[in-house]
mmCIF file of N, CA, C and O and ligand atoms in Angstrom:
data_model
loop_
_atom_site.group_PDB
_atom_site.id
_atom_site.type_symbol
_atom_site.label_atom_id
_atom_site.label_comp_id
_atom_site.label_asym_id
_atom_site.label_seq_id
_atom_site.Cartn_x
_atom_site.Cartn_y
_atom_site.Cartn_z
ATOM 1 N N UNK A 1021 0.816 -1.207 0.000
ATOM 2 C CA UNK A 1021 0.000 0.000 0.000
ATOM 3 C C UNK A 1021 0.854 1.263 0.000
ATOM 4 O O UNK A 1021 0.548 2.355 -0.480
ATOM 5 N N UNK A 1022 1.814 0.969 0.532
ATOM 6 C CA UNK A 1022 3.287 2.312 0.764
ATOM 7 C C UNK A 1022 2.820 2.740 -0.622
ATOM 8 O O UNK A 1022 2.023 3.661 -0.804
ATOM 9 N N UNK A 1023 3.524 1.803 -1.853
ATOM 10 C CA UNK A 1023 3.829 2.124 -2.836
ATOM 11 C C UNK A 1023 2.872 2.383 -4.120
ATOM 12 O O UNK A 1023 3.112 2.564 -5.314
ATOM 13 N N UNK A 1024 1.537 2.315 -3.257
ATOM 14 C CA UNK A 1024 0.181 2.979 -4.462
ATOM 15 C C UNK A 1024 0.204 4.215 -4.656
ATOM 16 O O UNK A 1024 -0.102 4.946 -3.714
ATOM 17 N N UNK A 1025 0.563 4.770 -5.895
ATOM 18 C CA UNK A 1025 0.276 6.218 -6.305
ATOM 19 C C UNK A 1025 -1.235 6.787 -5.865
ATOM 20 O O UNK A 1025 -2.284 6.183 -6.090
ATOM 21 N N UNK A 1026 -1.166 7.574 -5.452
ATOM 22 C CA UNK A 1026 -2.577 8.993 -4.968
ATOM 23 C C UNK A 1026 -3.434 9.006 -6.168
ATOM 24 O O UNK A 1026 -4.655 8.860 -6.211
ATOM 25 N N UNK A 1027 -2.489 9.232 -7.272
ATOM 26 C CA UNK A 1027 -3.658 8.949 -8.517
ATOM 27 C C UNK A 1027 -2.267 8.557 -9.608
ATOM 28 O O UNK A 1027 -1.087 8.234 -9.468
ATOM 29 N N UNK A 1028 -3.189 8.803 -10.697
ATOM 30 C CA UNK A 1028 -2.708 7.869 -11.736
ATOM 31 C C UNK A 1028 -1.687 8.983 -12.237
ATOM 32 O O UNK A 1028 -2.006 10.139 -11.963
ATOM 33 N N UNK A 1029 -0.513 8.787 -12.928
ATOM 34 C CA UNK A 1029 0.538 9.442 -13.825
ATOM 35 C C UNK A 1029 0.249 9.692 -14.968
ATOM 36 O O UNK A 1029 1.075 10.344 -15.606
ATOM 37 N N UNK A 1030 -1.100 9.244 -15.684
ATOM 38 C CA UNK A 1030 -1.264 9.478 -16.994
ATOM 39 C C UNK A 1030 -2.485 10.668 -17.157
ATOM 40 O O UNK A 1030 -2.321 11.701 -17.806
ATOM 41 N N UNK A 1031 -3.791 10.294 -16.406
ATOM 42 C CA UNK A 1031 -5.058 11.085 -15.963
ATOM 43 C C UNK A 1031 -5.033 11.984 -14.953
ATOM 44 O O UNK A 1031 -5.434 13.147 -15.009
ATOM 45 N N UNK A 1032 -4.417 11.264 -13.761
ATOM 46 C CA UNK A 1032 -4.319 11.711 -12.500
ATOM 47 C C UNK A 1032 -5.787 11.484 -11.983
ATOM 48 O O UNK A 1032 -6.198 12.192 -11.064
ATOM 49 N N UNK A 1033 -6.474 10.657 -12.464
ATOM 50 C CA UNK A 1033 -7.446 9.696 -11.372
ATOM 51 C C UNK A 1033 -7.316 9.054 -10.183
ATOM 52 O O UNK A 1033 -6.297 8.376 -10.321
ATOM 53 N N UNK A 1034 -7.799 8.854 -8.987
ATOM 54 C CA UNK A 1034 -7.571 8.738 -7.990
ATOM 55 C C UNK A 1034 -7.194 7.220 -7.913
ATOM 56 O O UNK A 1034 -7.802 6.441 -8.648
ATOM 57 N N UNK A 1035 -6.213 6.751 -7.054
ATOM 58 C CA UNK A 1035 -6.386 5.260 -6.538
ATOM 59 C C UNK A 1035 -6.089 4.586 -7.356
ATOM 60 O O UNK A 1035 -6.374 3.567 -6.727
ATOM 61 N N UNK A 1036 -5.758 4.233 -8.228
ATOM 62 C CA UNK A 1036 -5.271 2.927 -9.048
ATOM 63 C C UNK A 1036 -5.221 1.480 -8.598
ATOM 64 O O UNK A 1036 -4.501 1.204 -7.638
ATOM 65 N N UNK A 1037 -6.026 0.385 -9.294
ATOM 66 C CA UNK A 1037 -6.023 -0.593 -8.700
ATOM 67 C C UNK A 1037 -4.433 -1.428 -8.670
ATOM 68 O O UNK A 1037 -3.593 -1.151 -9.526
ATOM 69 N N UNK A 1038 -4.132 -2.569 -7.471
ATOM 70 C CA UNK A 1038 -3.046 -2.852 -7.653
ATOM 71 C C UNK A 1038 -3.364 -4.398 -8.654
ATOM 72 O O UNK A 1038 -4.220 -5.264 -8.472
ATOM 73 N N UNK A 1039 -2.361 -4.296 -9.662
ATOM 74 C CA UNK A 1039 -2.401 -4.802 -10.931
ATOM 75 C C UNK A 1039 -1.248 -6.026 -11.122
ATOM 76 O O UNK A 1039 -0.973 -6.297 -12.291
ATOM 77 N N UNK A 1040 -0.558 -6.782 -10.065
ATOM 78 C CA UNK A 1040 0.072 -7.985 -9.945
ATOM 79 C C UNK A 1040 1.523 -6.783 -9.820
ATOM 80 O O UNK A 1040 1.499 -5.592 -9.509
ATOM 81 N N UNK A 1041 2.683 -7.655 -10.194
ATOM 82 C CA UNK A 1041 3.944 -7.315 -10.041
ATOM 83 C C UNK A 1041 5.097 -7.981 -11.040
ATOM 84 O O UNK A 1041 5.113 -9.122 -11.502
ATOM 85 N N UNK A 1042 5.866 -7.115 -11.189
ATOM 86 C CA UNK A 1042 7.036 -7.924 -12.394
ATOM 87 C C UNK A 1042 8.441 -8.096 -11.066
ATOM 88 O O UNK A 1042 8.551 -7.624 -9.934
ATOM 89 N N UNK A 1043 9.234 -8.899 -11.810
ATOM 90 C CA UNK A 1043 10.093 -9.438 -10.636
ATOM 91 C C UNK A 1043 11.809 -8.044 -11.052
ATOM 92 O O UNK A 1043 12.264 -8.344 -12.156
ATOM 93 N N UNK A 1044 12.423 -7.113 -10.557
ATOM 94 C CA UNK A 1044 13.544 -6.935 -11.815
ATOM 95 C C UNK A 1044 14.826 -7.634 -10.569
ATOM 96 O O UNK A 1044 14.717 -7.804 -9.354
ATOM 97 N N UNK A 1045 15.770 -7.855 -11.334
ATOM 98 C CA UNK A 1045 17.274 -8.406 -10.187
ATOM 99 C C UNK A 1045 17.871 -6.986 -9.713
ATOM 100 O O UNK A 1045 18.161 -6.060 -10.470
ATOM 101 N N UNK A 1046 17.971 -6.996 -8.592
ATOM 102 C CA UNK A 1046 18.552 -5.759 -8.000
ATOM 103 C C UNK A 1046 19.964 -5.746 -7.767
ATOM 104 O O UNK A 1046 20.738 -4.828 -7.497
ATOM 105 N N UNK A 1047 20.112 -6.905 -7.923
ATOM 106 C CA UNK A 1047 22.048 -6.926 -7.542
ATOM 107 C C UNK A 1047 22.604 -7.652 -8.853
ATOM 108 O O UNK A 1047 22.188 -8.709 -9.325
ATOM 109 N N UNK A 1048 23.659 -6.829 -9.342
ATOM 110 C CA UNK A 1048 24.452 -7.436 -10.514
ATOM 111 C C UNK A 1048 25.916 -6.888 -10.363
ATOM 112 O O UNK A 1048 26.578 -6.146 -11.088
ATOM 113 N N UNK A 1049 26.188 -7.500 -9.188
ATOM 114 C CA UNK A 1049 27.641 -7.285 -8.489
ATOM 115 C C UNK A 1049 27.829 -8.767 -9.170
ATOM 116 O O UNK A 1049 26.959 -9.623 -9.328
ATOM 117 N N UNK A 1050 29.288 -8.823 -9.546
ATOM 118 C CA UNK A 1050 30.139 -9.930 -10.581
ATOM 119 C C UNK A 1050 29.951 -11.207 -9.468
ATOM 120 O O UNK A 1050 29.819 -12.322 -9.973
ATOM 121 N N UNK A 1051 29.935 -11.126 -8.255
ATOM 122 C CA UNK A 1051 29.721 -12.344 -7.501
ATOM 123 C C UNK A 1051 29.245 -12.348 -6.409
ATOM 124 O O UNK A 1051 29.580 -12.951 -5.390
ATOM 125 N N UNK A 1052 27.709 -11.034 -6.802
ATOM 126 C CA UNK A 1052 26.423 -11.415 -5.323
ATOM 127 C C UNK A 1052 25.491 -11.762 -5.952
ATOM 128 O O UNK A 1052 25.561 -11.532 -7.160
ATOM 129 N N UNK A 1053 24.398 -12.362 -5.494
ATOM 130 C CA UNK A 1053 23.094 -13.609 -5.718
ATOM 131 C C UNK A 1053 22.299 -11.828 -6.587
ATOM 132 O O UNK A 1053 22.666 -10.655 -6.520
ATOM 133 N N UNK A 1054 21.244 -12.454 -7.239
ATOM 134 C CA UNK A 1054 20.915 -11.040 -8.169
ATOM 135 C C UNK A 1054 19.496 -10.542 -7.356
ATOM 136 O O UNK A 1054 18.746 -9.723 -7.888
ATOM 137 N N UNK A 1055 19.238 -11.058 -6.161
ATOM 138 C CA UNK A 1055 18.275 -10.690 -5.336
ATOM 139 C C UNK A 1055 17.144 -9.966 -5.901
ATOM 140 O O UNK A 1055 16.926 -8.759 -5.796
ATOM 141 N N UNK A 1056 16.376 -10.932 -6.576
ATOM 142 C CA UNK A 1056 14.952 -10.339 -7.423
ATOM 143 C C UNK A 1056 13.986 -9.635 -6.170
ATOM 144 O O UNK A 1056 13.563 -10.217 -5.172
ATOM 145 N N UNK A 1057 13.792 -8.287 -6.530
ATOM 146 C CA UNK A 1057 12.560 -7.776 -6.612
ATOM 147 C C UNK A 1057 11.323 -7.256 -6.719
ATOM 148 O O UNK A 1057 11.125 -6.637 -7.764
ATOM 149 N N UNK A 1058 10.269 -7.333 -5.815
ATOM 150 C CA UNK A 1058 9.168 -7.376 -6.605
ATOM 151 C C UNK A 1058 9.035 -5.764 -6.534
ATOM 152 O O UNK A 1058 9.455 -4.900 -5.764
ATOM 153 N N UNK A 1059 7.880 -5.784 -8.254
ATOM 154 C CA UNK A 1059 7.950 -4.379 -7.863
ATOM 155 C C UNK A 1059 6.325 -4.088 -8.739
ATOM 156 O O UNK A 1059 5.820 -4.494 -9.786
ATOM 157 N N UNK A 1060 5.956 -3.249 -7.731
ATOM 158 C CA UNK A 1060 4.271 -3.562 -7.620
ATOM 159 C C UNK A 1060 3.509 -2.637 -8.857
ATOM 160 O O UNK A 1060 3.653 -1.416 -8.795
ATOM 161 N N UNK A 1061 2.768 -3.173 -9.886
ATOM 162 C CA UNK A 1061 2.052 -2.581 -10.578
ATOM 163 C C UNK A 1061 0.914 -2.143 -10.486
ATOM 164 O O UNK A 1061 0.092 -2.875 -9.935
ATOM 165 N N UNK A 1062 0.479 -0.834 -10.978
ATOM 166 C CA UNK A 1062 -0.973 -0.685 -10.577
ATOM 167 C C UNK A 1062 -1.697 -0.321 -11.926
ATOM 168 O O UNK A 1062 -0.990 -0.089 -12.907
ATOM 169 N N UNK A 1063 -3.107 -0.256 -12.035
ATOM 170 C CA UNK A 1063 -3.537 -0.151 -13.175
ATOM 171 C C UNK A 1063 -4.652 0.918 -12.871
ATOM 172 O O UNK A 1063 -5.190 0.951 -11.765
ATOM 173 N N UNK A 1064 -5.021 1.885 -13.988
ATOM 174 C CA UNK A 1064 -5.892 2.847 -14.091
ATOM 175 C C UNK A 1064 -7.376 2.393 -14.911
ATOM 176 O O UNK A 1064 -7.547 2.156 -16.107
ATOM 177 N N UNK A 1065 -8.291 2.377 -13.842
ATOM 178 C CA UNK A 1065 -9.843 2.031 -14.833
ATOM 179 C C UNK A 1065 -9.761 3.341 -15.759
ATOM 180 O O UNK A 1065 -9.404 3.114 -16.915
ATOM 181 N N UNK A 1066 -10.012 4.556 -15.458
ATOM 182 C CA UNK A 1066 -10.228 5.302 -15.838
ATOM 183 C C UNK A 1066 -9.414 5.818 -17.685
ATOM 184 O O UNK A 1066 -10.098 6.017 -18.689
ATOM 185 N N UNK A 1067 -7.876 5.915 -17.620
ATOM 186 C CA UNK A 1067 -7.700 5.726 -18.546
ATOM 187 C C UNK A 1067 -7.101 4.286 -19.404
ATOM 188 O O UNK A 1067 -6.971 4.337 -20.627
ATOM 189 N N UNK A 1068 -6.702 2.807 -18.492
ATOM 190 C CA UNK A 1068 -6.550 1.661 -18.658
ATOM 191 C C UNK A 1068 -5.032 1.941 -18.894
ATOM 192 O O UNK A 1068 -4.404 1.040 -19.449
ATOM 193 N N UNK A 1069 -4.352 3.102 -18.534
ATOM 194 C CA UNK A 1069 -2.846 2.577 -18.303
ATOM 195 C C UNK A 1069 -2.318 1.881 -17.353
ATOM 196 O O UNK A 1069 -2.752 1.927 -16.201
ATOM 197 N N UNK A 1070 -1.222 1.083 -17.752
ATOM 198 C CA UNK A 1070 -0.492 0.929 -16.110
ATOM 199 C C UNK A 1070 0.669 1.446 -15.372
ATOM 200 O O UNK A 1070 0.985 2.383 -16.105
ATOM 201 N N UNK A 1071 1.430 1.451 -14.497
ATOM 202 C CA UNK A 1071 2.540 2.411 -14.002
ATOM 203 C C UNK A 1071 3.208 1.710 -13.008
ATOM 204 O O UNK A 1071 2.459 0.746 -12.845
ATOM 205 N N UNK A 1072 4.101 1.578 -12.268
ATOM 206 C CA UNK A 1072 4.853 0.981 -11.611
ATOM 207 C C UNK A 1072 5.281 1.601 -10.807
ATOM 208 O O UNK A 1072 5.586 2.747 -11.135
ATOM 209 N N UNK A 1073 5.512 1.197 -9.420
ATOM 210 C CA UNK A 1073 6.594 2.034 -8.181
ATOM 211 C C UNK A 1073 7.775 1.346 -8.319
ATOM 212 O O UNK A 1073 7.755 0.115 -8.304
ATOM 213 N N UNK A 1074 8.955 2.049 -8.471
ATOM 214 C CA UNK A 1074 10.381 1.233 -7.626
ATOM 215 C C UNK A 1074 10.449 1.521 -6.466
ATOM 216 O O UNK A 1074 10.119 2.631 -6.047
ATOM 217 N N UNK A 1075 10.902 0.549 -5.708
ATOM 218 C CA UNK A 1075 11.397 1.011 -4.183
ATOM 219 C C UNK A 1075 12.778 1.447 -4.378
ATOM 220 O O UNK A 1075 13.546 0.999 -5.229
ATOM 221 N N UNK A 1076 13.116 2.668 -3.227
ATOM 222 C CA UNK A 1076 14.345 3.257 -3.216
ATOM 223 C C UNK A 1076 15.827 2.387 -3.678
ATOM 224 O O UNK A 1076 16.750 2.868 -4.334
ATOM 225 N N UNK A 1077 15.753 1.177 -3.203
ATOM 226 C CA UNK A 1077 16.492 0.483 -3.462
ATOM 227 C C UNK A 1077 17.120 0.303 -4.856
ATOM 228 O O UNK A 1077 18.341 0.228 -4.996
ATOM 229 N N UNK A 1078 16.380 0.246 -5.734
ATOM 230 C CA UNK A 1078 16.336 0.194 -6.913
ATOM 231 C C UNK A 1078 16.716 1.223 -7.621
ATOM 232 O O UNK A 1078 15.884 2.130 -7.595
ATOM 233 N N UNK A 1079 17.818 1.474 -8.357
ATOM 234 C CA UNK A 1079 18.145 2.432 -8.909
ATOM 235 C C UNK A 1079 17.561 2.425 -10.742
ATOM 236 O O UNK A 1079 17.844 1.572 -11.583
ATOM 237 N N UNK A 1080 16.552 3.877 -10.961
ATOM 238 C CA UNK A 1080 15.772 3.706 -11.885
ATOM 239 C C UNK A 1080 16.694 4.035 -13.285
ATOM 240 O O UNK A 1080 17.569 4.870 -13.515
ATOM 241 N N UNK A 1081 16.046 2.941 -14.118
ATOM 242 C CA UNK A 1081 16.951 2.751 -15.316
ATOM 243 C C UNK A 1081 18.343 2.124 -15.896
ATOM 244 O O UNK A 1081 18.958 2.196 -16.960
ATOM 245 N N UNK A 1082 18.562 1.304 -14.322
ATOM 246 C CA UNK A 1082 20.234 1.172 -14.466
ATOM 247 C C UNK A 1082 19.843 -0.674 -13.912
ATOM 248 O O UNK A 1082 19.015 -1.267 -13.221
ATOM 249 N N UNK A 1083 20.980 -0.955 -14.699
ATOM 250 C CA UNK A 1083 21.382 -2.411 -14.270
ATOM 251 C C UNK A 1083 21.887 -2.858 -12.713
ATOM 252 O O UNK A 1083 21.694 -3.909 -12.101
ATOM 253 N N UNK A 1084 22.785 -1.338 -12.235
ATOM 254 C CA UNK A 1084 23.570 -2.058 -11.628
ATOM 255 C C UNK A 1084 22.826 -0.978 -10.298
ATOM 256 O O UNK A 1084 22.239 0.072 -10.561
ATOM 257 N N UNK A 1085 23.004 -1.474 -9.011
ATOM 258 C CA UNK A 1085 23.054 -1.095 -7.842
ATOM 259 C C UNK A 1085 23.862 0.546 -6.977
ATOM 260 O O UNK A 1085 25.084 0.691 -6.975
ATOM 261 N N UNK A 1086 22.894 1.609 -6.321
ATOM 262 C CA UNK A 1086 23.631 2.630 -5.695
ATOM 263 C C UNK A 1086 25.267 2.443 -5.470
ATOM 264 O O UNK A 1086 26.196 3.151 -5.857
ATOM 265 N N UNK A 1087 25.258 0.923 -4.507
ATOM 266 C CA UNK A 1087 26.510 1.025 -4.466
ATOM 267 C C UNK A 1087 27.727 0.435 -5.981
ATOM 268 O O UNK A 1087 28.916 0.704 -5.808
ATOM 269 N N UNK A 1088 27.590 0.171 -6.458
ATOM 270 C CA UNK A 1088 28.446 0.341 -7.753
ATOM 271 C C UNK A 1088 28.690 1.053 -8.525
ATOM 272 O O UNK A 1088 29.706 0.808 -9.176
ATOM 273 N N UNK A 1089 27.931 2.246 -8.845
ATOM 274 C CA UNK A 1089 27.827 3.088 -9.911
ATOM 275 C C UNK A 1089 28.634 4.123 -8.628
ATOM 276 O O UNK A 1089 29.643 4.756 -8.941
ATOM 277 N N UNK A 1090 28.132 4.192 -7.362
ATOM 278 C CA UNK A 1090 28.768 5.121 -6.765
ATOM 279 C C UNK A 1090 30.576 4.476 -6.770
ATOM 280 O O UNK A 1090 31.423 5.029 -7.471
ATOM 281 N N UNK A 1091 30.809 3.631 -6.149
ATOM 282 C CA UNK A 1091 32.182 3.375 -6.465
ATOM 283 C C UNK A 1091 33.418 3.693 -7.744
ATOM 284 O O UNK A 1091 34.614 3.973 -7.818
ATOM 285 N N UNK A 1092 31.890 3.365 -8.920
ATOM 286 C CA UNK A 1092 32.642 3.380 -9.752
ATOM 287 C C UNK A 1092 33.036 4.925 -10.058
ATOM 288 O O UNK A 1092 34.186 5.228 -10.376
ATOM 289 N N UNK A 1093 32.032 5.840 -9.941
ATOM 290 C CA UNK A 1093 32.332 6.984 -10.150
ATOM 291 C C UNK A 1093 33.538 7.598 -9.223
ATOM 292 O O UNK A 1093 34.404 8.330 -9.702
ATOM 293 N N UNK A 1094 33.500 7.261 -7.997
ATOM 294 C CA UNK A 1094 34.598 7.479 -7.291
ATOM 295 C C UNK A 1094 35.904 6.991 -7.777
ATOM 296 O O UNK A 1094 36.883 7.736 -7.752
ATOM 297 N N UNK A 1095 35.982 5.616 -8.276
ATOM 298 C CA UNK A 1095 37.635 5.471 -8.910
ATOM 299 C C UNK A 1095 37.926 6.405 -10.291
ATOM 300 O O UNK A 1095 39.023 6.867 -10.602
ATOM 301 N N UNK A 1096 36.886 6.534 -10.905
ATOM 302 C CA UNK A 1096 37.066 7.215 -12.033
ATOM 303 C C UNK A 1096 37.751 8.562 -11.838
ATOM 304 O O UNK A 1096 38.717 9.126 -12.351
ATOM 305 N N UNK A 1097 36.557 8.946 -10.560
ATOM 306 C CA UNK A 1097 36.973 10.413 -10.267
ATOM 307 C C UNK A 1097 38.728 10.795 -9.839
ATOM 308 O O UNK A 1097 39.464 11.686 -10.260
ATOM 309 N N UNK A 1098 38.938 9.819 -8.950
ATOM 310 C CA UNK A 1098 40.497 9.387 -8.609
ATOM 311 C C UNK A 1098 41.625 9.030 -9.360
ATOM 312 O O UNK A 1098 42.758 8.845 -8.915
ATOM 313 N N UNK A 1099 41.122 8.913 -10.930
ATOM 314 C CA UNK A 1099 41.504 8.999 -12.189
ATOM 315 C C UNK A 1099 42.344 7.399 -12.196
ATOM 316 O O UNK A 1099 43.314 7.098 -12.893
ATOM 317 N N UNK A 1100 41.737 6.667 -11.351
ATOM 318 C CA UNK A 1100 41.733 4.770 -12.217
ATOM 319 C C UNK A 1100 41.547 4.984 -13.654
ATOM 320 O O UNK A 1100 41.056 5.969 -14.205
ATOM 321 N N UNK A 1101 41.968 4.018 -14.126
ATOM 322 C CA UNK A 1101 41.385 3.636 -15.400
ATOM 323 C C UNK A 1101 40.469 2.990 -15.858
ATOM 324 O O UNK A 1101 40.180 1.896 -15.373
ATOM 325 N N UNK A 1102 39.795 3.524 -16.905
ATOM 326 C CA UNK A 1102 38.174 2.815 -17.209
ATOM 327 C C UNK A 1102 38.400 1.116 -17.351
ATOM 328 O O UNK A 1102 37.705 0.546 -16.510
ATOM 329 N N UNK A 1103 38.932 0.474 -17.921
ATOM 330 C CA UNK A 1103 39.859 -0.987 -17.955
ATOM 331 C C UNK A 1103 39.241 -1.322 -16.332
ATOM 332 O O UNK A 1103 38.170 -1.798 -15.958
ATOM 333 N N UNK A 1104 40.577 -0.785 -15.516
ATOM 334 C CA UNK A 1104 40.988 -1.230 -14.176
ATOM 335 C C UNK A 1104 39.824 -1.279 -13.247
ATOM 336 O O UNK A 1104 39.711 -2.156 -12.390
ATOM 337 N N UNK A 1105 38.694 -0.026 -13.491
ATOM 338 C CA UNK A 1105 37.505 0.153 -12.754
ATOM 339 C C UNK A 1105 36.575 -1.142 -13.235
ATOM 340 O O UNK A 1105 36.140 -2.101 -12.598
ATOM 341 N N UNK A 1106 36.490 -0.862 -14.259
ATOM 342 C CA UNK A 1106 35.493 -2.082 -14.984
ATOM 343 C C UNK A 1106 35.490 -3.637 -14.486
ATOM 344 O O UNK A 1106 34.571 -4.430 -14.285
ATOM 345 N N UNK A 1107 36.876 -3.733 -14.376
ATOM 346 C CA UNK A 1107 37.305 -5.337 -14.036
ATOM 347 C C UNK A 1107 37.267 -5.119 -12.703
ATOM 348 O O UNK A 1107 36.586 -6.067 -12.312
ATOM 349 N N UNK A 1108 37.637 -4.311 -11.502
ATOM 350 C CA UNK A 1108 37.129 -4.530 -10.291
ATOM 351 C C UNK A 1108 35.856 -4.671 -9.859
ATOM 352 O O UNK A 1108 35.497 -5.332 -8.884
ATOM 353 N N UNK A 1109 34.999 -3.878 -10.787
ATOM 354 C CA UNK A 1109 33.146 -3.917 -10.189
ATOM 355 C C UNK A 1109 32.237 -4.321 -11.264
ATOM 356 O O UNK A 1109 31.047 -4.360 -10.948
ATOM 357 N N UNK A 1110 32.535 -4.619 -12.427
ATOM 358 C CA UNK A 1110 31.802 -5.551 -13.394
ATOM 359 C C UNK A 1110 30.761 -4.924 -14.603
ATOM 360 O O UNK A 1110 30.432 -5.617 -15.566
ATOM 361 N N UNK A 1111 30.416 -3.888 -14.465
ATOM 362 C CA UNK A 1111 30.206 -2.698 -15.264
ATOM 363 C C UNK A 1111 31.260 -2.776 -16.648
ATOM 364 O O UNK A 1111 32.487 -2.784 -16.545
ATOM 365 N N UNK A 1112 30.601 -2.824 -17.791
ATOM 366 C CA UNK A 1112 32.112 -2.804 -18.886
ATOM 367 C C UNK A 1112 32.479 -1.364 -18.970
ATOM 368 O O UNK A 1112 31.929 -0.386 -18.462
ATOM 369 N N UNK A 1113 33.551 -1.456 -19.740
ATOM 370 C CA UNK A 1113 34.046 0.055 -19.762
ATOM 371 C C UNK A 1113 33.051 1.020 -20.694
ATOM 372 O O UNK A 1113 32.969 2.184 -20.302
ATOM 373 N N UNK A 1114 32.428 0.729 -21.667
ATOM 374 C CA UNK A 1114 31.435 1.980 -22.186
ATOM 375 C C UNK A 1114 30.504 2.036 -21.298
ATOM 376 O O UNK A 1114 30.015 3.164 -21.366
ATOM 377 N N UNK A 1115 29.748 1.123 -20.112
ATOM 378 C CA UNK A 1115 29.246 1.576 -18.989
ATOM 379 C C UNK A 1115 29.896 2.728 -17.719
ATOM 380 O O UNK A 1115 29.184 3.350 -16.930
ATOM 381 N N UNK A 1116 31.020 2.777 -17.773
ATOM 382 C CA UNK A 1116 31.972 3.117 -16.678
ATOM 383 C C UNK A 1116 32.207 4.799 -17.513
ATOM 384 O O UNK A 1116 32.413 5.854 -16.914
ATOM 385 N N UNK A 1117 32.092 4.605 -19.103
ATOM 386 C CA UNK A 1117 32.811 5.912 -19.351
ATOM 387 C C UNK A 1117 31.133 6.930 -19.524
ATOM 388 O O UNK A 1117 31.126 8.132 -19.255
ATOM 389 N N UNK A 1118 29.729 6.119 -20.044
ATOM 390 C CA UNK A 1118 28.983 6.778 -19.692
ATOM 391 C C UNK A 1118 28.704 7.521 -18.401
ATOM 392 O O UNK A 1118 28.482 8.731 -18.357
ATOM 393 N N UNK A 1119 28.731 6.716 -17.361
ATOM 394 C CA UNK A 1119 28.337 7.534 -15.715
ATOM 395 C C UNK A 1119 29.181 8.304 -16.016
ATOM 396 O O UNK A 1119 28.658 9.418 -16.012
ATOM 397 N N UNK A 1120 30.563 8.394 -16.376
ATOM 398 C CA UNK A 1120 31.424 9.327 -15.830
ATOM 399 C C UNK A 1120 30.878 10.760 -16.466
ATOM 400 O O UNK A 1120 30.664 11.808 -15.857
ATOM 401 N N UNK A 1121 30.680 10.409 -18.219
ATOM 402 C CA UNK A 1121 29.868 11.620 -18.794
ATOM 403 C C UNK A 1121 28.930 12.165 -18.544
ATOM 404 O O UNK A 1121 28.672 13.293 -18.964
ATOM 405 N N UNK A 1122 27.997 11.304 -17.596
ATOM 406 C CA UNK A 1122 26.834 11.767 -17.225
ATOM 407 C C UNK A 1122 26.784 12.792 -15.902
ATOM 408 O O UNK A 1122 26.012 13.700 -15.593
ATOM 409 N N UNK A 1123 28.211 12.103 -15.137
ATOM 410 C CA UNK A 1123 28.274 13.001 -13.779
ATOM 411 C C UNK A 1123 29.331 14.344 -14.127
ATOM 412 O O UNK A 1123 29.559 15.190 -13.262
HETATM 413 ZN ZN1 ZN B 1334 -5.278 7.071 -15.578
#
């Protein structure tokens, strides 16, 4: 119930029914378990879209976990090499050189 939107993101109708759940892996550290979670869908009578909550945990749009992308940006920042970063936290290097462009 935490995670039911007030109203809908598309109409902004009130209440949205809750509409089952998709599973995504939250951990894609090179050698931790990928700890699926659920993440709760809701659906709109009114205009028949559906919409999704992530929990904080979940970092939106990204494969990999707060703590990796933060690390990684930190060795980068410390001027490691994209190579050297990559192979310590599992991210390839055109992953490693995007965040960096992005931050
Ligand atoms: Zn709606």
């Amino acid at each position: 119930e935490r995670y039911r939107p007030a109203h809908c993101p598309h109409c902004g109708s009130g209440h949205p029914w809750h509409h089952g759940h998709y599973e995504r892996k939250a951990d894609r550290s090179p050698r931790g378990p990928e700890n699926p979670v659920w993440i709760p869908r809701f659906y709109c009578r009114r205009c028949r879209h559906t919409c999704s909550r992530l929990p904080s945990c979940v970092a939106p749009r990204r494969w990999y976990g707060w703590a990796i992308q933060q690390c990684v940006l930190l060795y980068l920042w410390l001027s490691f090499s994209l190579s050297f970063t990559s192979l310590r936290f599992g991210p390839s290097r055109d992953t490693c050189r995007r965040w960096l462009r992005w931050l």
